[in-house]
Amino acid sequence: MTAPTQILQQVFGFSHFRQPQEKIIQTLVSGKDALVLMPTGGGKSLCYQIPAIARDGCGIVISPLIALMQDQVNAMRLLGVSAAFLNSTQQADEVRAIEQQLRAGVIDLLYIAPERLIQSRTMQLLKEIELALFAIDEAHCVSQWGHDFRADYLQLTLLQEVFPEVPRIALTATADSRTQKEIVERLHLGDAERFIAGFDRPNIRYRIGVKHNAKQQLLKLLNAEHQGDSGIIYCLSRKKTEDIAAWLSEQGFKAYAYHAGLSTELRSRHQAMFLRDEAVIIVATIAFGMGIDKPDVRFVAHLDLPKTIESYYQETGRAGRDGEPATAWMIYGLQDVIKLRQMMANSEGNDSHRRAEQYRLNAMLGLCEITTCRRQALLTYFGDELKEACRNCDICLDPPETWDGSEAARKALSTAFRTEQRFGVNHLIEVLRGTNSDKIFQYGHNNLPVYGIGQALNNNQWRSVFRQLVARGYMSVDLERFGALRLEEKCRPLLRGEETISLRKDVRSTTAREQTKVQLAREVDIALWEALRECRRSYAAELGVPPYVVFHDTTLQEMCLRLPQTMEEFSELSGVGERKLERYGPAFVNIINRHLAA
Ligand code: ADP
Ligand code: ZN
């Protein structure tokens, strides 16, 4: 049997394992089960690919993502690994050919969807061949508590019953302890070794700002920091994804919408473009992204607030899987807070379910409004710990100022109280600022003692006060009266002057602070960088795979920095294994030599 480290170096071209990878691989190689929790981009795939190669027989990878199987198999083949997939998109003769190869024992990795796996024909086939392992990817799909439940996954208990000798590995990026418990129960993994990797993604810069003009703010981000990059923009509604995509196209970006309401064909076309082309932006609802393992997504932008920190972390985790600097950027405003609070209050389900939702939303809003390191807060939420502030989030880089908002908050609360808690934020601000409007006179609000007591703050400042009061639970949104703000118990001590409140000062423009994004290659030598990219593009086109399957950006950047002039030097680059060295080494080395001679 080839040693795992040797496979890592010769096949994958990586010099060393990341944190828990080696132990996980040893566990499987020695025939035991494993449960793996690792953040998106943490490097889960190697954990089953290497043992599947190392052990005798074929490794079966169960994944719900049929659309990605072809890409996964192509990527394996480029590394010289014999891989195949079985799913409903194939013709009968293709299936037969793969079955033959499986029986002949020449396939190391087989990707298969759960519904296909449990068919009796497939089970029969698996009984006839030697099996290295079962890898259950996206294992949280087995959990009804989780957000991606799939009934087919429940049948996977069969594996242990029919193949008790074959080691199983279940993998997920969902950390939630309840989901974890369900995975263990439903997949019978009580004896599995558990590996829980740190959840930090240090290369992602988290930034959360206040929304004032979403489109312009987005445009500024793209122009100042992400020209020519691939990215994902999340919005809550289907219509909005289409509007934003159309608008970005007008601005000269390659942007496409993605949501559950589009035809399957259009969705897969957009997804394919995102994977294959460079600098493509997908504007999506949450329907997009699961299992997309494009490593070079440079930014994830949220134009609407996600409902939970879990979703936020999962979505932002799609940025920067290659470990290079990436941006997680979000803007939100009072309307988002109100909308989510309303959705929550309207939601179905019993009280305890509602309380859980409420708790999660509060945590999300809390993350938005905090004035300390965002990464520390995120990791704490997931039960992980970061001792020092991260220096790579907006708060660490640009600490927000706070001000004593007690007086302003009292005025805001009193105004809602005096107007009988029947009005929305716009009207309350008119009262505070002493505006002369028809509505004010109609209700006689100009006669209230609070009328005009808030001249010292402008409109935006008042919105900021109200947003923070709602986000922090001092006020709530009345459902019966659309958008009316009500007082909550929590505000009593504040109103009585027994408590003070510190509010954050919203900065109007998120200035692109000294961008530390090291665009090494482009700074080093743009001509060489472009020549290497062109070479990569033509190989990718020839093979019908996305460019990153040929080489990651990281490998290209290393080429620019280290300028390998011989095959031996080239073999030392990260991401260059034996097969890729042999196939692409000469062409790239040639470009570098020509470049140096020019
Ligand atoms: P996950 O499935 O956990 O989201 P992947 O398996 O797709 O993550 O890995 C993320 C990226 O990290 C991939 O591009 C992969 O090639 C790279 N990677 C994984 N392990 C290593 C390693 N030991 N050294 C260098 N790169 C690695
Ligand atoms: Zn920080």
XYZ file of C-alpha atoms and ligand atoms in Angstrom:
626
model
C 0.000 0.000 0.000
C 1.278 3.449 -0.874
C 1.721 5.707 2.156
C -0.764 8.590 2.459
C 1.984 11.234 2.562
C 3.428 9.857 -0.623
C 0.027 10.070 -2.322
C -0.386 13.620 -1.052
C 2.887 14.645 -2.605
C 3.001 12.603 -5.778
C -0.638 12.699 -6.815
C -1.871 15.995 -5.370
C 1.431 17.864 -5.316
C 0.909 19.223 -1.771
C 3.807 19.172 0.635
C 2.011 18.581 3.926
C -1.355 17.759 5.424
C -3.577 20.342 6.997
C -4.531 19.924 10.621
C -6.770 16.892 11.100
C -6.385 15.416 7.614
C -3.628 12.974 8.438
C -5.358 11.473 11.484
C -8.618 11.123 9.599
C -6.882 9.336 6.775
C -5.124 6.983 9.192
C -8.429 6.168 10.830
C -9.960 5.091 7.536
C -6.870 3.339 6.295
C -6.951 1.230 9.428
C -10.573 0.323 8.683
C -12.378 2.486 11.253
C -15.250 4.968 10.797
C -14.904 8.735 11.028
C -17.166 11.734 11.446
C -15.603 14.912 10.092
C -16.702 18.468 10.753
C -14.661 20.977 8.876
C -15.510 24.397 7.592
C -16.122 24.890 3.910
C -12.750 25.058 2.216
C -11.072 23.192 5.040
C -9.984 20.311 2.839
C -12.501 17.552 3.385
C -12.180 15.845 0.010
C -8.610 14.657 0.557
C -9.791 12.874 3.692
C -11.585 10.250 1.635
C -9.766 10.539 -1.680
C -6.409 9.514 -0.257
C -7.629 6.497 1.718
C -9.668 5.404 -1.308
C -6.480 5.432 -3.361
C -4.377 3.880 -0.615
C -6.710 1.020 0.261
C -7.508 -1.877 -2.009
C -10.806 -1.637 -3.836
C -13.022 1.221 -4.852
C -14.025 4.177 -2.649
C -17.707 5.084 -2.965
C -18.485 8.786 -2.564
C -22.124 9.554 -1.861
C -23.093 13.079 -2.758
C -26.425 14.747 -3.483
C -24.894 17.039 -6.069
C -25.307 15.341 -9.399
C -24.450 18.477 -11.334
C -20.941 18.528 -9.914
C -20.012 14.885 -10.362
C -18.625 15.315 -13.837
C -16.318 18.081 -12.622
C -15.189 16.091 -9.612
C -14.388 13.106 -11.779
C -12.567 15.243 -14.340
C -10.461 16.799 -11.621
C -9.509 13.353 -10.305
C -8.626 12.103 -13.753
C -6.338 15.066 -14.372
C -4.436 13.966 -11.291
C -4.136 10.504 -12.763
C -6.677 8.934 -10.414
C -9.092 6.511 -11.969
C -12.533 7.867 -11.129
C -16.092 7.574 -12.438
C -19.635 8.497 -11.512
C -23.056 6.904 -11.766
C -26.169 9.039 -11.958
C -29.421 9.510 -13.789
C -27.897 11.642 -16.546
C -26.061 8.719 -18.166
C -26.995 6.476 -21.092
C -27.346 2.734 -20.597
C -24.177 1.816 -22.471
C -22.137 4.317 -20.493
C -23.456 2.804 -17.273
C -22.616 -0.685 -18.470
C -19.059 0.311 -19.298
C -18.555 1.741 -15.818
C -20.028 -1.357 -14.212
C -17.593 -3.462 -16.170
C -14.656 -1.374 -15.021
C -15.864 -1.636 -11.448
C -16.009 -5.396 -11.710
C -12.532 -5.392 -13.223
C -11.334 -3.503 -10.154
C -9.755 -0.611 -12.045
C -11.695 2.264 -10.463
C -10.451 3.942 -7.296
C -13.265 6.428 -6.762
C -16.923 6.207 -7.691
C -19.232 9.203 -7.167
C -22.856 8.327 -6.781
C -26.109 9.967 -5.675
C -27.910 8.387 -2.695
C -31.045 7.485 -4.641
C -28.911 5.597 -7.130
C -26.885 3.860 -4.470
C -29.857 2.265 -2.789
C -31.258 0.749 -5.984
C -31.024 -3.007 -5.817
C -29.006 -3.186 -9.019
C -26.327 -0.951 -7.492
C -26.318 -2.743 -4.166
C -25.886 -6.036 -5.990
C -22.956 -4.629 -7.943
C -21.275 -3.322 -4.811
C -21.566 -6.719 -3.185
C -19.590 -8.200 -6.032
C -16.641 -5.852 -5.923
C -13.993 -4.934 -3.402
C -14.777 -1.728 -1.502
C -12.224 0.629 0.038
C -14.670 2.881 1.906
C -17.932 4.802 1.849
C -17.710 8.576 2.042
C -20.990 10.291 2.882
C -20.538 13.876 1.786
C -22.872 16.664 2.950
C -23.859 14.339 5.778
C -26.110 16.963 7.389
C -28.647 16.100 4.647
C -29.644 13.179 6.870
C -30.812 15.547 9.586
C -34.346 16.830 9.724
C -33.219 19.597 11.997
C -30.625 20.730 9.470
C -31.436 22.975 6.563
C -30.885 20.602 3.633
C -32.807 17.499 4.617
C -33.008 14.794 1.960
C -35.158 11.736 2.535
C -32.844 9.528 0.459
C -30.124 10.021 3.005
C -32.167 8.187 5.621
C -31.689 4.978 3.659
C -27.953 5.112 4.053
C -28.213 3.065 7.249
C -28.286 0.185 4.760
C -24.571 0.608 4.233
C -23.669 -0.460 7.696
C -26.117 -3.334 7.639
C -25.000 -4.723 4.302
C -21.302 -3.821 4.457
C -20.306 -3.853 8.126
C -16.642 -4.369 7.241
C -16.274 -1.323 5.021
C -15.134 1.856 6.812
C -17.403 4.871 6.508
C -16.618 8.551 6.716
C -19.352 11.175 7.058
C -18.441 14.770 6.269
C -20.164 18.094 6.778
C -19.469 21.773 7.287
C -22.453 22.214 9.596
C -21.279 22.558 13.157
C -24.539 22.716 15.043
C -24.474 20.103 17.822
C -28.026 18.970 17.248
C -27.351 18.216 13.591
C -24.204 16.397 14.641
C -26.146 14.208 17.005
C -28.667 13.339 14.349
C -25.942 12.381 11.889
C -24.425 10.000 14.433
C -27.793 8.460 15.264
C -29.191 8.104 11.805
C -26.033 6.869 10.158
C -25.159 4.592 13.082
C -21.844 6.272 13.644
C -21.745 5.895 17.414
C -18.346 4.233 17.244
C -16.877 6.585 14.697
C -13.934 8.734 15.654
C -14.911 12.379 15.625
C -12.789 15.059 14.080
C -13.844 18.614 14.568
C -11.574 21.072 12.878
C -11.205 24.650 13.954
C -13.820 26.757 12.289
C -11.708 29.770 11.580
C -11.185 30.907 8.013
C -8.384 33.390 8.549
C -8.078 34.473 4.925
C -11.649 35.766 4.813
C -12.097 39.389 5.739
C -15.510 39.924 7.307
C -17.122 43.299 6.754
C -20.619 44.335 7.709
C -21.811 47.830 6.917
C -24.905 49.943 6.989
C -26.990 50.091 3.838
C -27.663 53.485 2.342
C -27.482 52.978 -1.389
C -27.016 49.278 -1.965
C -26.206 49.369 -5.661
C -23.651 52.137 -5.394
C -22.036 50.536 -2.384
C -21.789 47.247 -4.235
C -20.397 48.896 -7.331
C -17.766 50.633 -5.285
C -16.694 47.362 -3.715
C -16.430 45.653 -7.085
C -14.570 48.467 -8.765
C -12.199 49.245 -5.962
C -11.326 45.744 -4.861
C -12.689 42.989 -7.028
C -12.236 43.795 -10.679
C -11.834 40.631 -12.695
C -12.733 38.415 -9.739
C -15.346 35.709 -9.385
C -17.912 36.214 -6.693
C -21.342 35.425 -5.329
C -23.948 38.002 -4.356
C -26.809 36.827 -2.173
C -30.256 38.449 -2.080
C -33.436 37.296 -0.395
C -35.862 37.514 -3.294
C -35.781 36.004 -6.759
C -36.788 39.246 -8.355
C -33.993 41.117 -6.703
C -31.374 38.636 -7.936
C -32.596 39.271 -11.464
C -32.609 43.048 -11.045
C -29.117 43.111 -9.636
C -27.741 40.735 -12.253
C -29.245 42.821 -15.057
C -27.942 46.011 -13.562
C -24.429 44.609 -13.101
C -24.444 43.467 -16.715
C -25.231 47.024 -17.754
C -22.234 48.087 -15.718
C -20.055 45.747 -17.733
C -19.798 42.751 -15.416
C -20.471 39.139 -16.353
C -23.309 38.612 -13.911
C -26.048 35.966 -13.905
C -29.043 35.297 -11.709
C -29.592 31.977 -9.985
C -32.704 30.972 -8.088
C -35.149 28.118 -7.740
C -37.649 29.761 -10.095
C -35.391 29.523 -13.159
C -35.541 26.497 -15.434
C -33.163 23.678 -14.614
C -31.455 24.278 -17.902
C -30.821 27.951 -17.291
C -29.635 27.271 -13.778
C -27.111 24.726 -14.862
C -25.965 27.003 -17.680
C -25.309 29.819 -15.221
C -23.628 27.499 -12.799
C -21.427 26.074 -15.534
C -20.341 29.561 -16.595
C -19.502 30.413 -13.035
C -17.354 27.314 -12.721
C -15.698 27.465 -16.099
C -15.176 31.094 -16.945
C -13.202 33.628 -15.035
C -14.588 36.766 -13.450
C -18.190 35.578 -13.379
C -20.544 36.908 -10.721
C -23.572 34.894 -9.644
C -26.445 36.801 -8.050
C -28.357 34.195 -6.124
C -30.880 33.332 -3.504
C -29.713 30.785 -0.984
C -30.564 28.090 -3.535
C -27.090 28.515 -4.931
C -23.841 27.256 -3.634
C -24.121 24.003 -1.805
C -21.278 21.786 -2.870
C -19.850 24.328 -5.260
C -16.181 23.840 -4.669
C -14.815 26.571 -6.838
C -11.649 27.492 -4.968
C -11.110 30.989 -6.328
C -14.323 32.780 -5.351
C -12.820 36.073 -4.218
C -15.868 37.676 -2.657
C -19.262 36.837 -1.231
C -21.573 39.808 -0.847
C -24.856 39.870 1.037
C -27.342 42.526 0.018
C -29.861 41.177 2.516
C -29.428 39.807 5.988
C -29.360 36.033 6.313
C -31.647 34.675 9.003
C -29.017 32.866 10.982
C -25.315 32.950 11.643
C -25.191 29.366 10.395
C -26.370 30.431 6.950
C -24.155 33.484 6.985
C -21.100 31.415 7.798
C -21.910 28.756 5.275
C -22.487 31.281 2.513
C -19.448 33.407 3.271
C -17.418 30.197 3.561
C -17.691 29.791 -0.194
C -15.161 32.586 -0.573
C -11.449 31.883 -0.672
C -11.328 28.118 -0.401
C -7.880 28.269 -1.934
C -6.633 30.082 1.156
C -5.952 33.345 -0.676
C -7.378 36.621 0.672
C -11.121 36.896 0.126
C -13.901 39.244 1.164
C -17.167 38.538 2.958
C -19.100 41.751 2.649
C -22.596 42.542 3.833
C -24.765 45.613 4.140
C -28.000 45.865 6.062
C -30.416 48.465 7.282
C -33.419 49.073 9.446
C -35.755 47.638 6.810
C -33.891 44.323 6.839
C -34.204 44.093 10.565
C -37.924 44.852 10.440
C -38.522 42.437 7.574
C -36.789 39.561 9.314
C -38.514 40.213 12.606
C -41.834 40.120 10.760
C -41.025 36.932 8.890
C -40.119 35.351 12.152
C -43.277 36.377 13.922
C -45.298 35.003 11.013
C -43.492 31.717 10.887
C -45.241 28.428 11.455
C -44.332 25.992 14.130
C -44.660 25.609 17.843
C -43.325 27.860 20.537
C -40.030 26.128 21.055
C -39.339 26.184 17.344
C -40.140 29.867 17.324
C -37.914 30.526 20.282
C -35.049 28.766 18.515
C -35.600 30.927 15.447
C -35.776 34.031 17.558
C -32.566 33.118 19.286
C -30.776 32.617 15.989
C -32.015 35.856 14.528
C -30.953 37.770 17.609
C -27.510 36.271 17.324
C -27.342 37.361 13.683
C -28.408 40.903 14.503
C -25.981 40.909 17.393
C -23.153 40.064 15.030
C -24.130 43.013 12.844
C -24.189 45.509 15.664
C -21.203 44.468 17.763
C -18.287 46.777 18.285
C -15.691 44.073 18.914
C -13.933 41.627 16.589
C -16.420 39.874 14.296
C -14.336 36.748 13.927
C -14.145 36.279 17.674
C -17.912 36.591 17.864
C -18.451 34.135 15.012
C -16.131 31.543 16.438
C -17.579 31.881 19.904
C -20.980 31.220 18.412
C -19.686 27.945 17.010
C -18.081 26.967 20.286
C -14.620 27.674 18.961
C -12.268 30.203 20.457
C -9.943 32.897 19.232
C -7.756 34.399 21.908
C -6.918 37.674 20.244
C -8.805 40.017 17.962
C -8.239 38.925 14.373
C -6.995 42.093 12.636
C -8.776 40.969 9.524
C -12.330 42.142 9.993
C -13.825 45.578 9.517
C -13.975 46.210 13.246
C -10.369 45.283 13.888
C -9.207 47.303 10.901
C -11.411 50.276 11.500
C -12.843 50.278 15.030
C -16.262 51.890 15.079
C -16.832 54.855 17.319
C -19.548 54.606 19.880
C -21.527 57.350 21.542
C -23.736 57.597 24.583
C -27.120 57.138 22.946
C -29.141 57.068 26.180
C -30.769 60.454 25.700
C -31.532 59.857 22.037
C -32.876 56.390 22.786
C -35.178 57.772 25.482
C -36.515 60.358 23.061
C -37.077 57.712 20.410
C -38.859 55.404 22.845
C -40.993 58.192 24.279
C -42.055 59.232 20.816
C -43.243 55.720 20.021
C -45.053 55.630 23.355
C -46.712 59.028 22.958
C -47.962 58.105 19.514
C -49.526 54.968 20.987
C -47.047 52.569 19.417
C -49.004 52.692 16.207
C -46.516 54.244 13.789
C -43.556 53.178 11.717
C -40.122 54.635 11.788
C -40.628 57.331 9.155
C -43.469 58.933 11.002
C -41.671 58.707 14.331
C -38.720 60.534 12.844
C -41.017 63.249 11.491
C -42.394 63.773 14.972
C -38.946 63.861 16.523
C -37.628 66.307 13.978
C -40.726 68.491 14.138
C -41.590 68.111 10.479
C -44.646 69.908 9.099
C -46.471 67.192 7.223
C -50.130 66.506 6.603
C -49.978 63.289 8.500
C -48.501 65.021 11.550
C -51.343 67.567 11.595
C -53.954 64.969 10.819
C -53.083 63.100 13.998
C -52.378 66.229 15.976
C -48.884 65.028 16.677
C -47.606 68.586 16.511
C -49.225 69.077 19.908
C -47.294 66.287 21.595
C -44.511 67.181 24.059
C -42.118 65.063 21.992
C -42.780 67.009 18.801
C -39.507 68.501 17.605
C -37.371 67.278 20.492
C -34.993 65.502 18.133
C -33.690 68.312 15.937
C -30.113 67.608 16.949
C -29.953 64.434 14.901
C -30.648 64.120 11.200
C -32.782 61.552 9.460
C -30.057 58.970 9.018
C -28.895 59.287 12.562
C -32.407 58.643 13.816
C -32.747 55.626 11.557
C -29.551 54.337 13.015
C -30.892 54.801 16.555
C -34.137 52.975 15.733
C -32.306 50.193 13.922
C -30.097 49.547 16.894
C -33.025 49.655 19.304
C -34.924 47.089 17.240
C -31.864 44.931 16.620
C -31.073 44.884 20.304
C -34.592 44.044 21.361
C -35.645 47.346 22.992
C -38.373 47.715 20.401
C -40.311 45.268 18.297
C -42.314 45.352 15.128
C -46.098 45.218 15.341
C -47.536 42.752 12.881
C -51.101 43.910 13.040
C -50.021 47.373 12.073
C -47.525 47.035 9.322
C -44.171 48.209 10.519
C -45.352 49.981 13.674
C -42.719 50.050 16.399
C -43.614 48.992 19.915
C -41.754 49.181 23.199
C -40.460 46.022 24.791
C -40.040 45.196 28.464
C -36.328 45.584 28.067
C -36.569 49.363 27.636
C -37.988 50.147 31.080
C -34.723 50.632 32.991
C -33.425 52.729 30.133
C -36.519 54.956 30.160
C -36.345 55.292 33.928
C -32.764 56.451 33.667
C -31.397 53.415 35.518
C -29.492 52.241 32.484
C -27.498 53.816 29.694
C -26.992 52.607 26.165
C -23.937 52.900 23.998
C -24.670 53.057 20.270
C -22.367 52.692 17.324
C -21.735 55.551 15.014
C -22.505 54.476 11.497
C -19.838 55.403 9.041
C -21.342 56.566 5.827
C -18.852 55.391 3.323
C -17.076 52.120 3.684
C -13.826 53.490 2.388
C -11.697 50.860 0.811
C -9.183 50.940 3.626
C -5.605 50.295 2.639
C -6.337 47.142 0.807
C -3.916 44.490 1.857
C -5.144 42.157 -0.809
C -1.860 40.956 -2.158
C -2.329 40.532 -5.808
C 1.155 39.129 -5.906
C 1.227 37.872 -9.413
C -0.288 40.944 -10.903
C 2.133 43.150 -9.070
C 5.092 40.973 -9.863
C 4.615 40.871 -13.566
C 1.339 41.298 -15.266
C 2.613 40.107 -18.650
C 3.836 36.802 -17.273
C 0.701 36.352 -15.194
C -1.464 36.854 -18.269
C 0.639 34.490 -20.373
C 0.351 31.778 -17.748
C -3.378 32.332 -17.439
C -3.767 32.085 -21.194
C -1.880 28.803 -21.213
C -4.081 27.500 -18.411
C -7.195 28.653 -20.270
C -6.287 26.819 -23.431
C -5.599 23.559 -21.592
C -8.860 23.954 -19.703
C -10.803 24.552 -22.917
C -9.178 21.574 -24.567
C -10.080 19.324 -21.645
C -13.500 20.857 -21.065
C -12.793 21.655 -17.413
C -12.693 24.878 -15.394
C -9.261 26.574 -15.402
C -8.716 25.959 -11.685
C -8.850 22.232 -12.296
C -5.674 22.590 -14.352
C -3.930 24.789 -11.760
C -5.195 26.973 -8.956
C -4.394 30.693 -8.904
C -2.080 29.940 -5.991
C 0.044 27.697 -8.175
C 0.137 30.319 -10.926
C 1.182 32.951 -8.431
C 3.962 30.736 -7.185
C 5.151 30.397 -10.758
C 5.370 34.188 -11.042
C 7.247 34.459 -7.787
C 9.612 31.522 -7.990
C 10.079 31.489 -11.757
C 10.862 27.772 -12.087
C 13.047 27.221 -15.147
C 13.424 23.450 -15.065
C 11.013 20.594 -14.641
C 12.595 19.839 -11.310
C 12.012 23.348 -10.009
C 8.507 23.213 -11.400
C 7.764 19.999 -9.511
C 8.304 21.828 -6.234
C 5.330 24.131 -6.690
C 2.331 23.483 -4.503
C -0.410 21.788 -6.523
C 1.954 20.126 -8.990
C 1.795 16.351 -8.716
C 3.436 13.823 -11.010
C 0.719 13.733 -13.603
C 0.369 17.487 -13.930
C 4.129 17.933 -14.008
C 4.410 15.590 -16.905
C 1.449 16.979 -18.845
C 1.639 20.713 -18.319
C 5.098 21.309 -16.878
C 6.886 21.691 -20.219
C 4.466 24.304 -21.581
C 4.528 26.457 -18.447
C 8.290 26.176 -17.953
C 8.682 27.165 -21.567
C 6.584 30.302 -21.079
C 8.614 31.275 -18.046
C 11.908 30.783 -19.845
C 10.763 32.757 -22.848
C 9.577 35.483 -20.559
C 12.907 35.663 -18.736
C 14.812 35.773 -22.014
C 12.694 38.553 -23.470
P -14.036 21.316 1.495
O -14.601 20.141 0.756
O -13.732 21.027 2.921
O -14.836 22.555 1.331
P -11.889 20.977 -0.351
O -11.665 19.551 -0.132
O -12.593 21.399 -1.604
O -12.623 21.635 0.888
O -10.488 21.718 -0.232
C -10.393 23.102 -0.325
C -9.132 23.474 -1.092
O -7.967 23.234 -0.306
C -8.980 22.680 -2.357
O -8.645 23.575 -3.380
C -7.842 21.713 -2.059
O -7.106 21.411 -3.216
C -7.011 22.484 -1.040
N -6.297 21.589 -0.106
C -6.843 20.606 0.643
N -5.896 20.012 1.415
C -4.711 20.616 1.144
C -3.353 20.463 1.614
N -3.024 19.531 2.521
N -2.419 21.300 1.110
C -2.749 22.242 0.197
N -3.997 22.436 -0.286
C -4.980 21.649 0.174
Zn -11.453 41.026 13.953
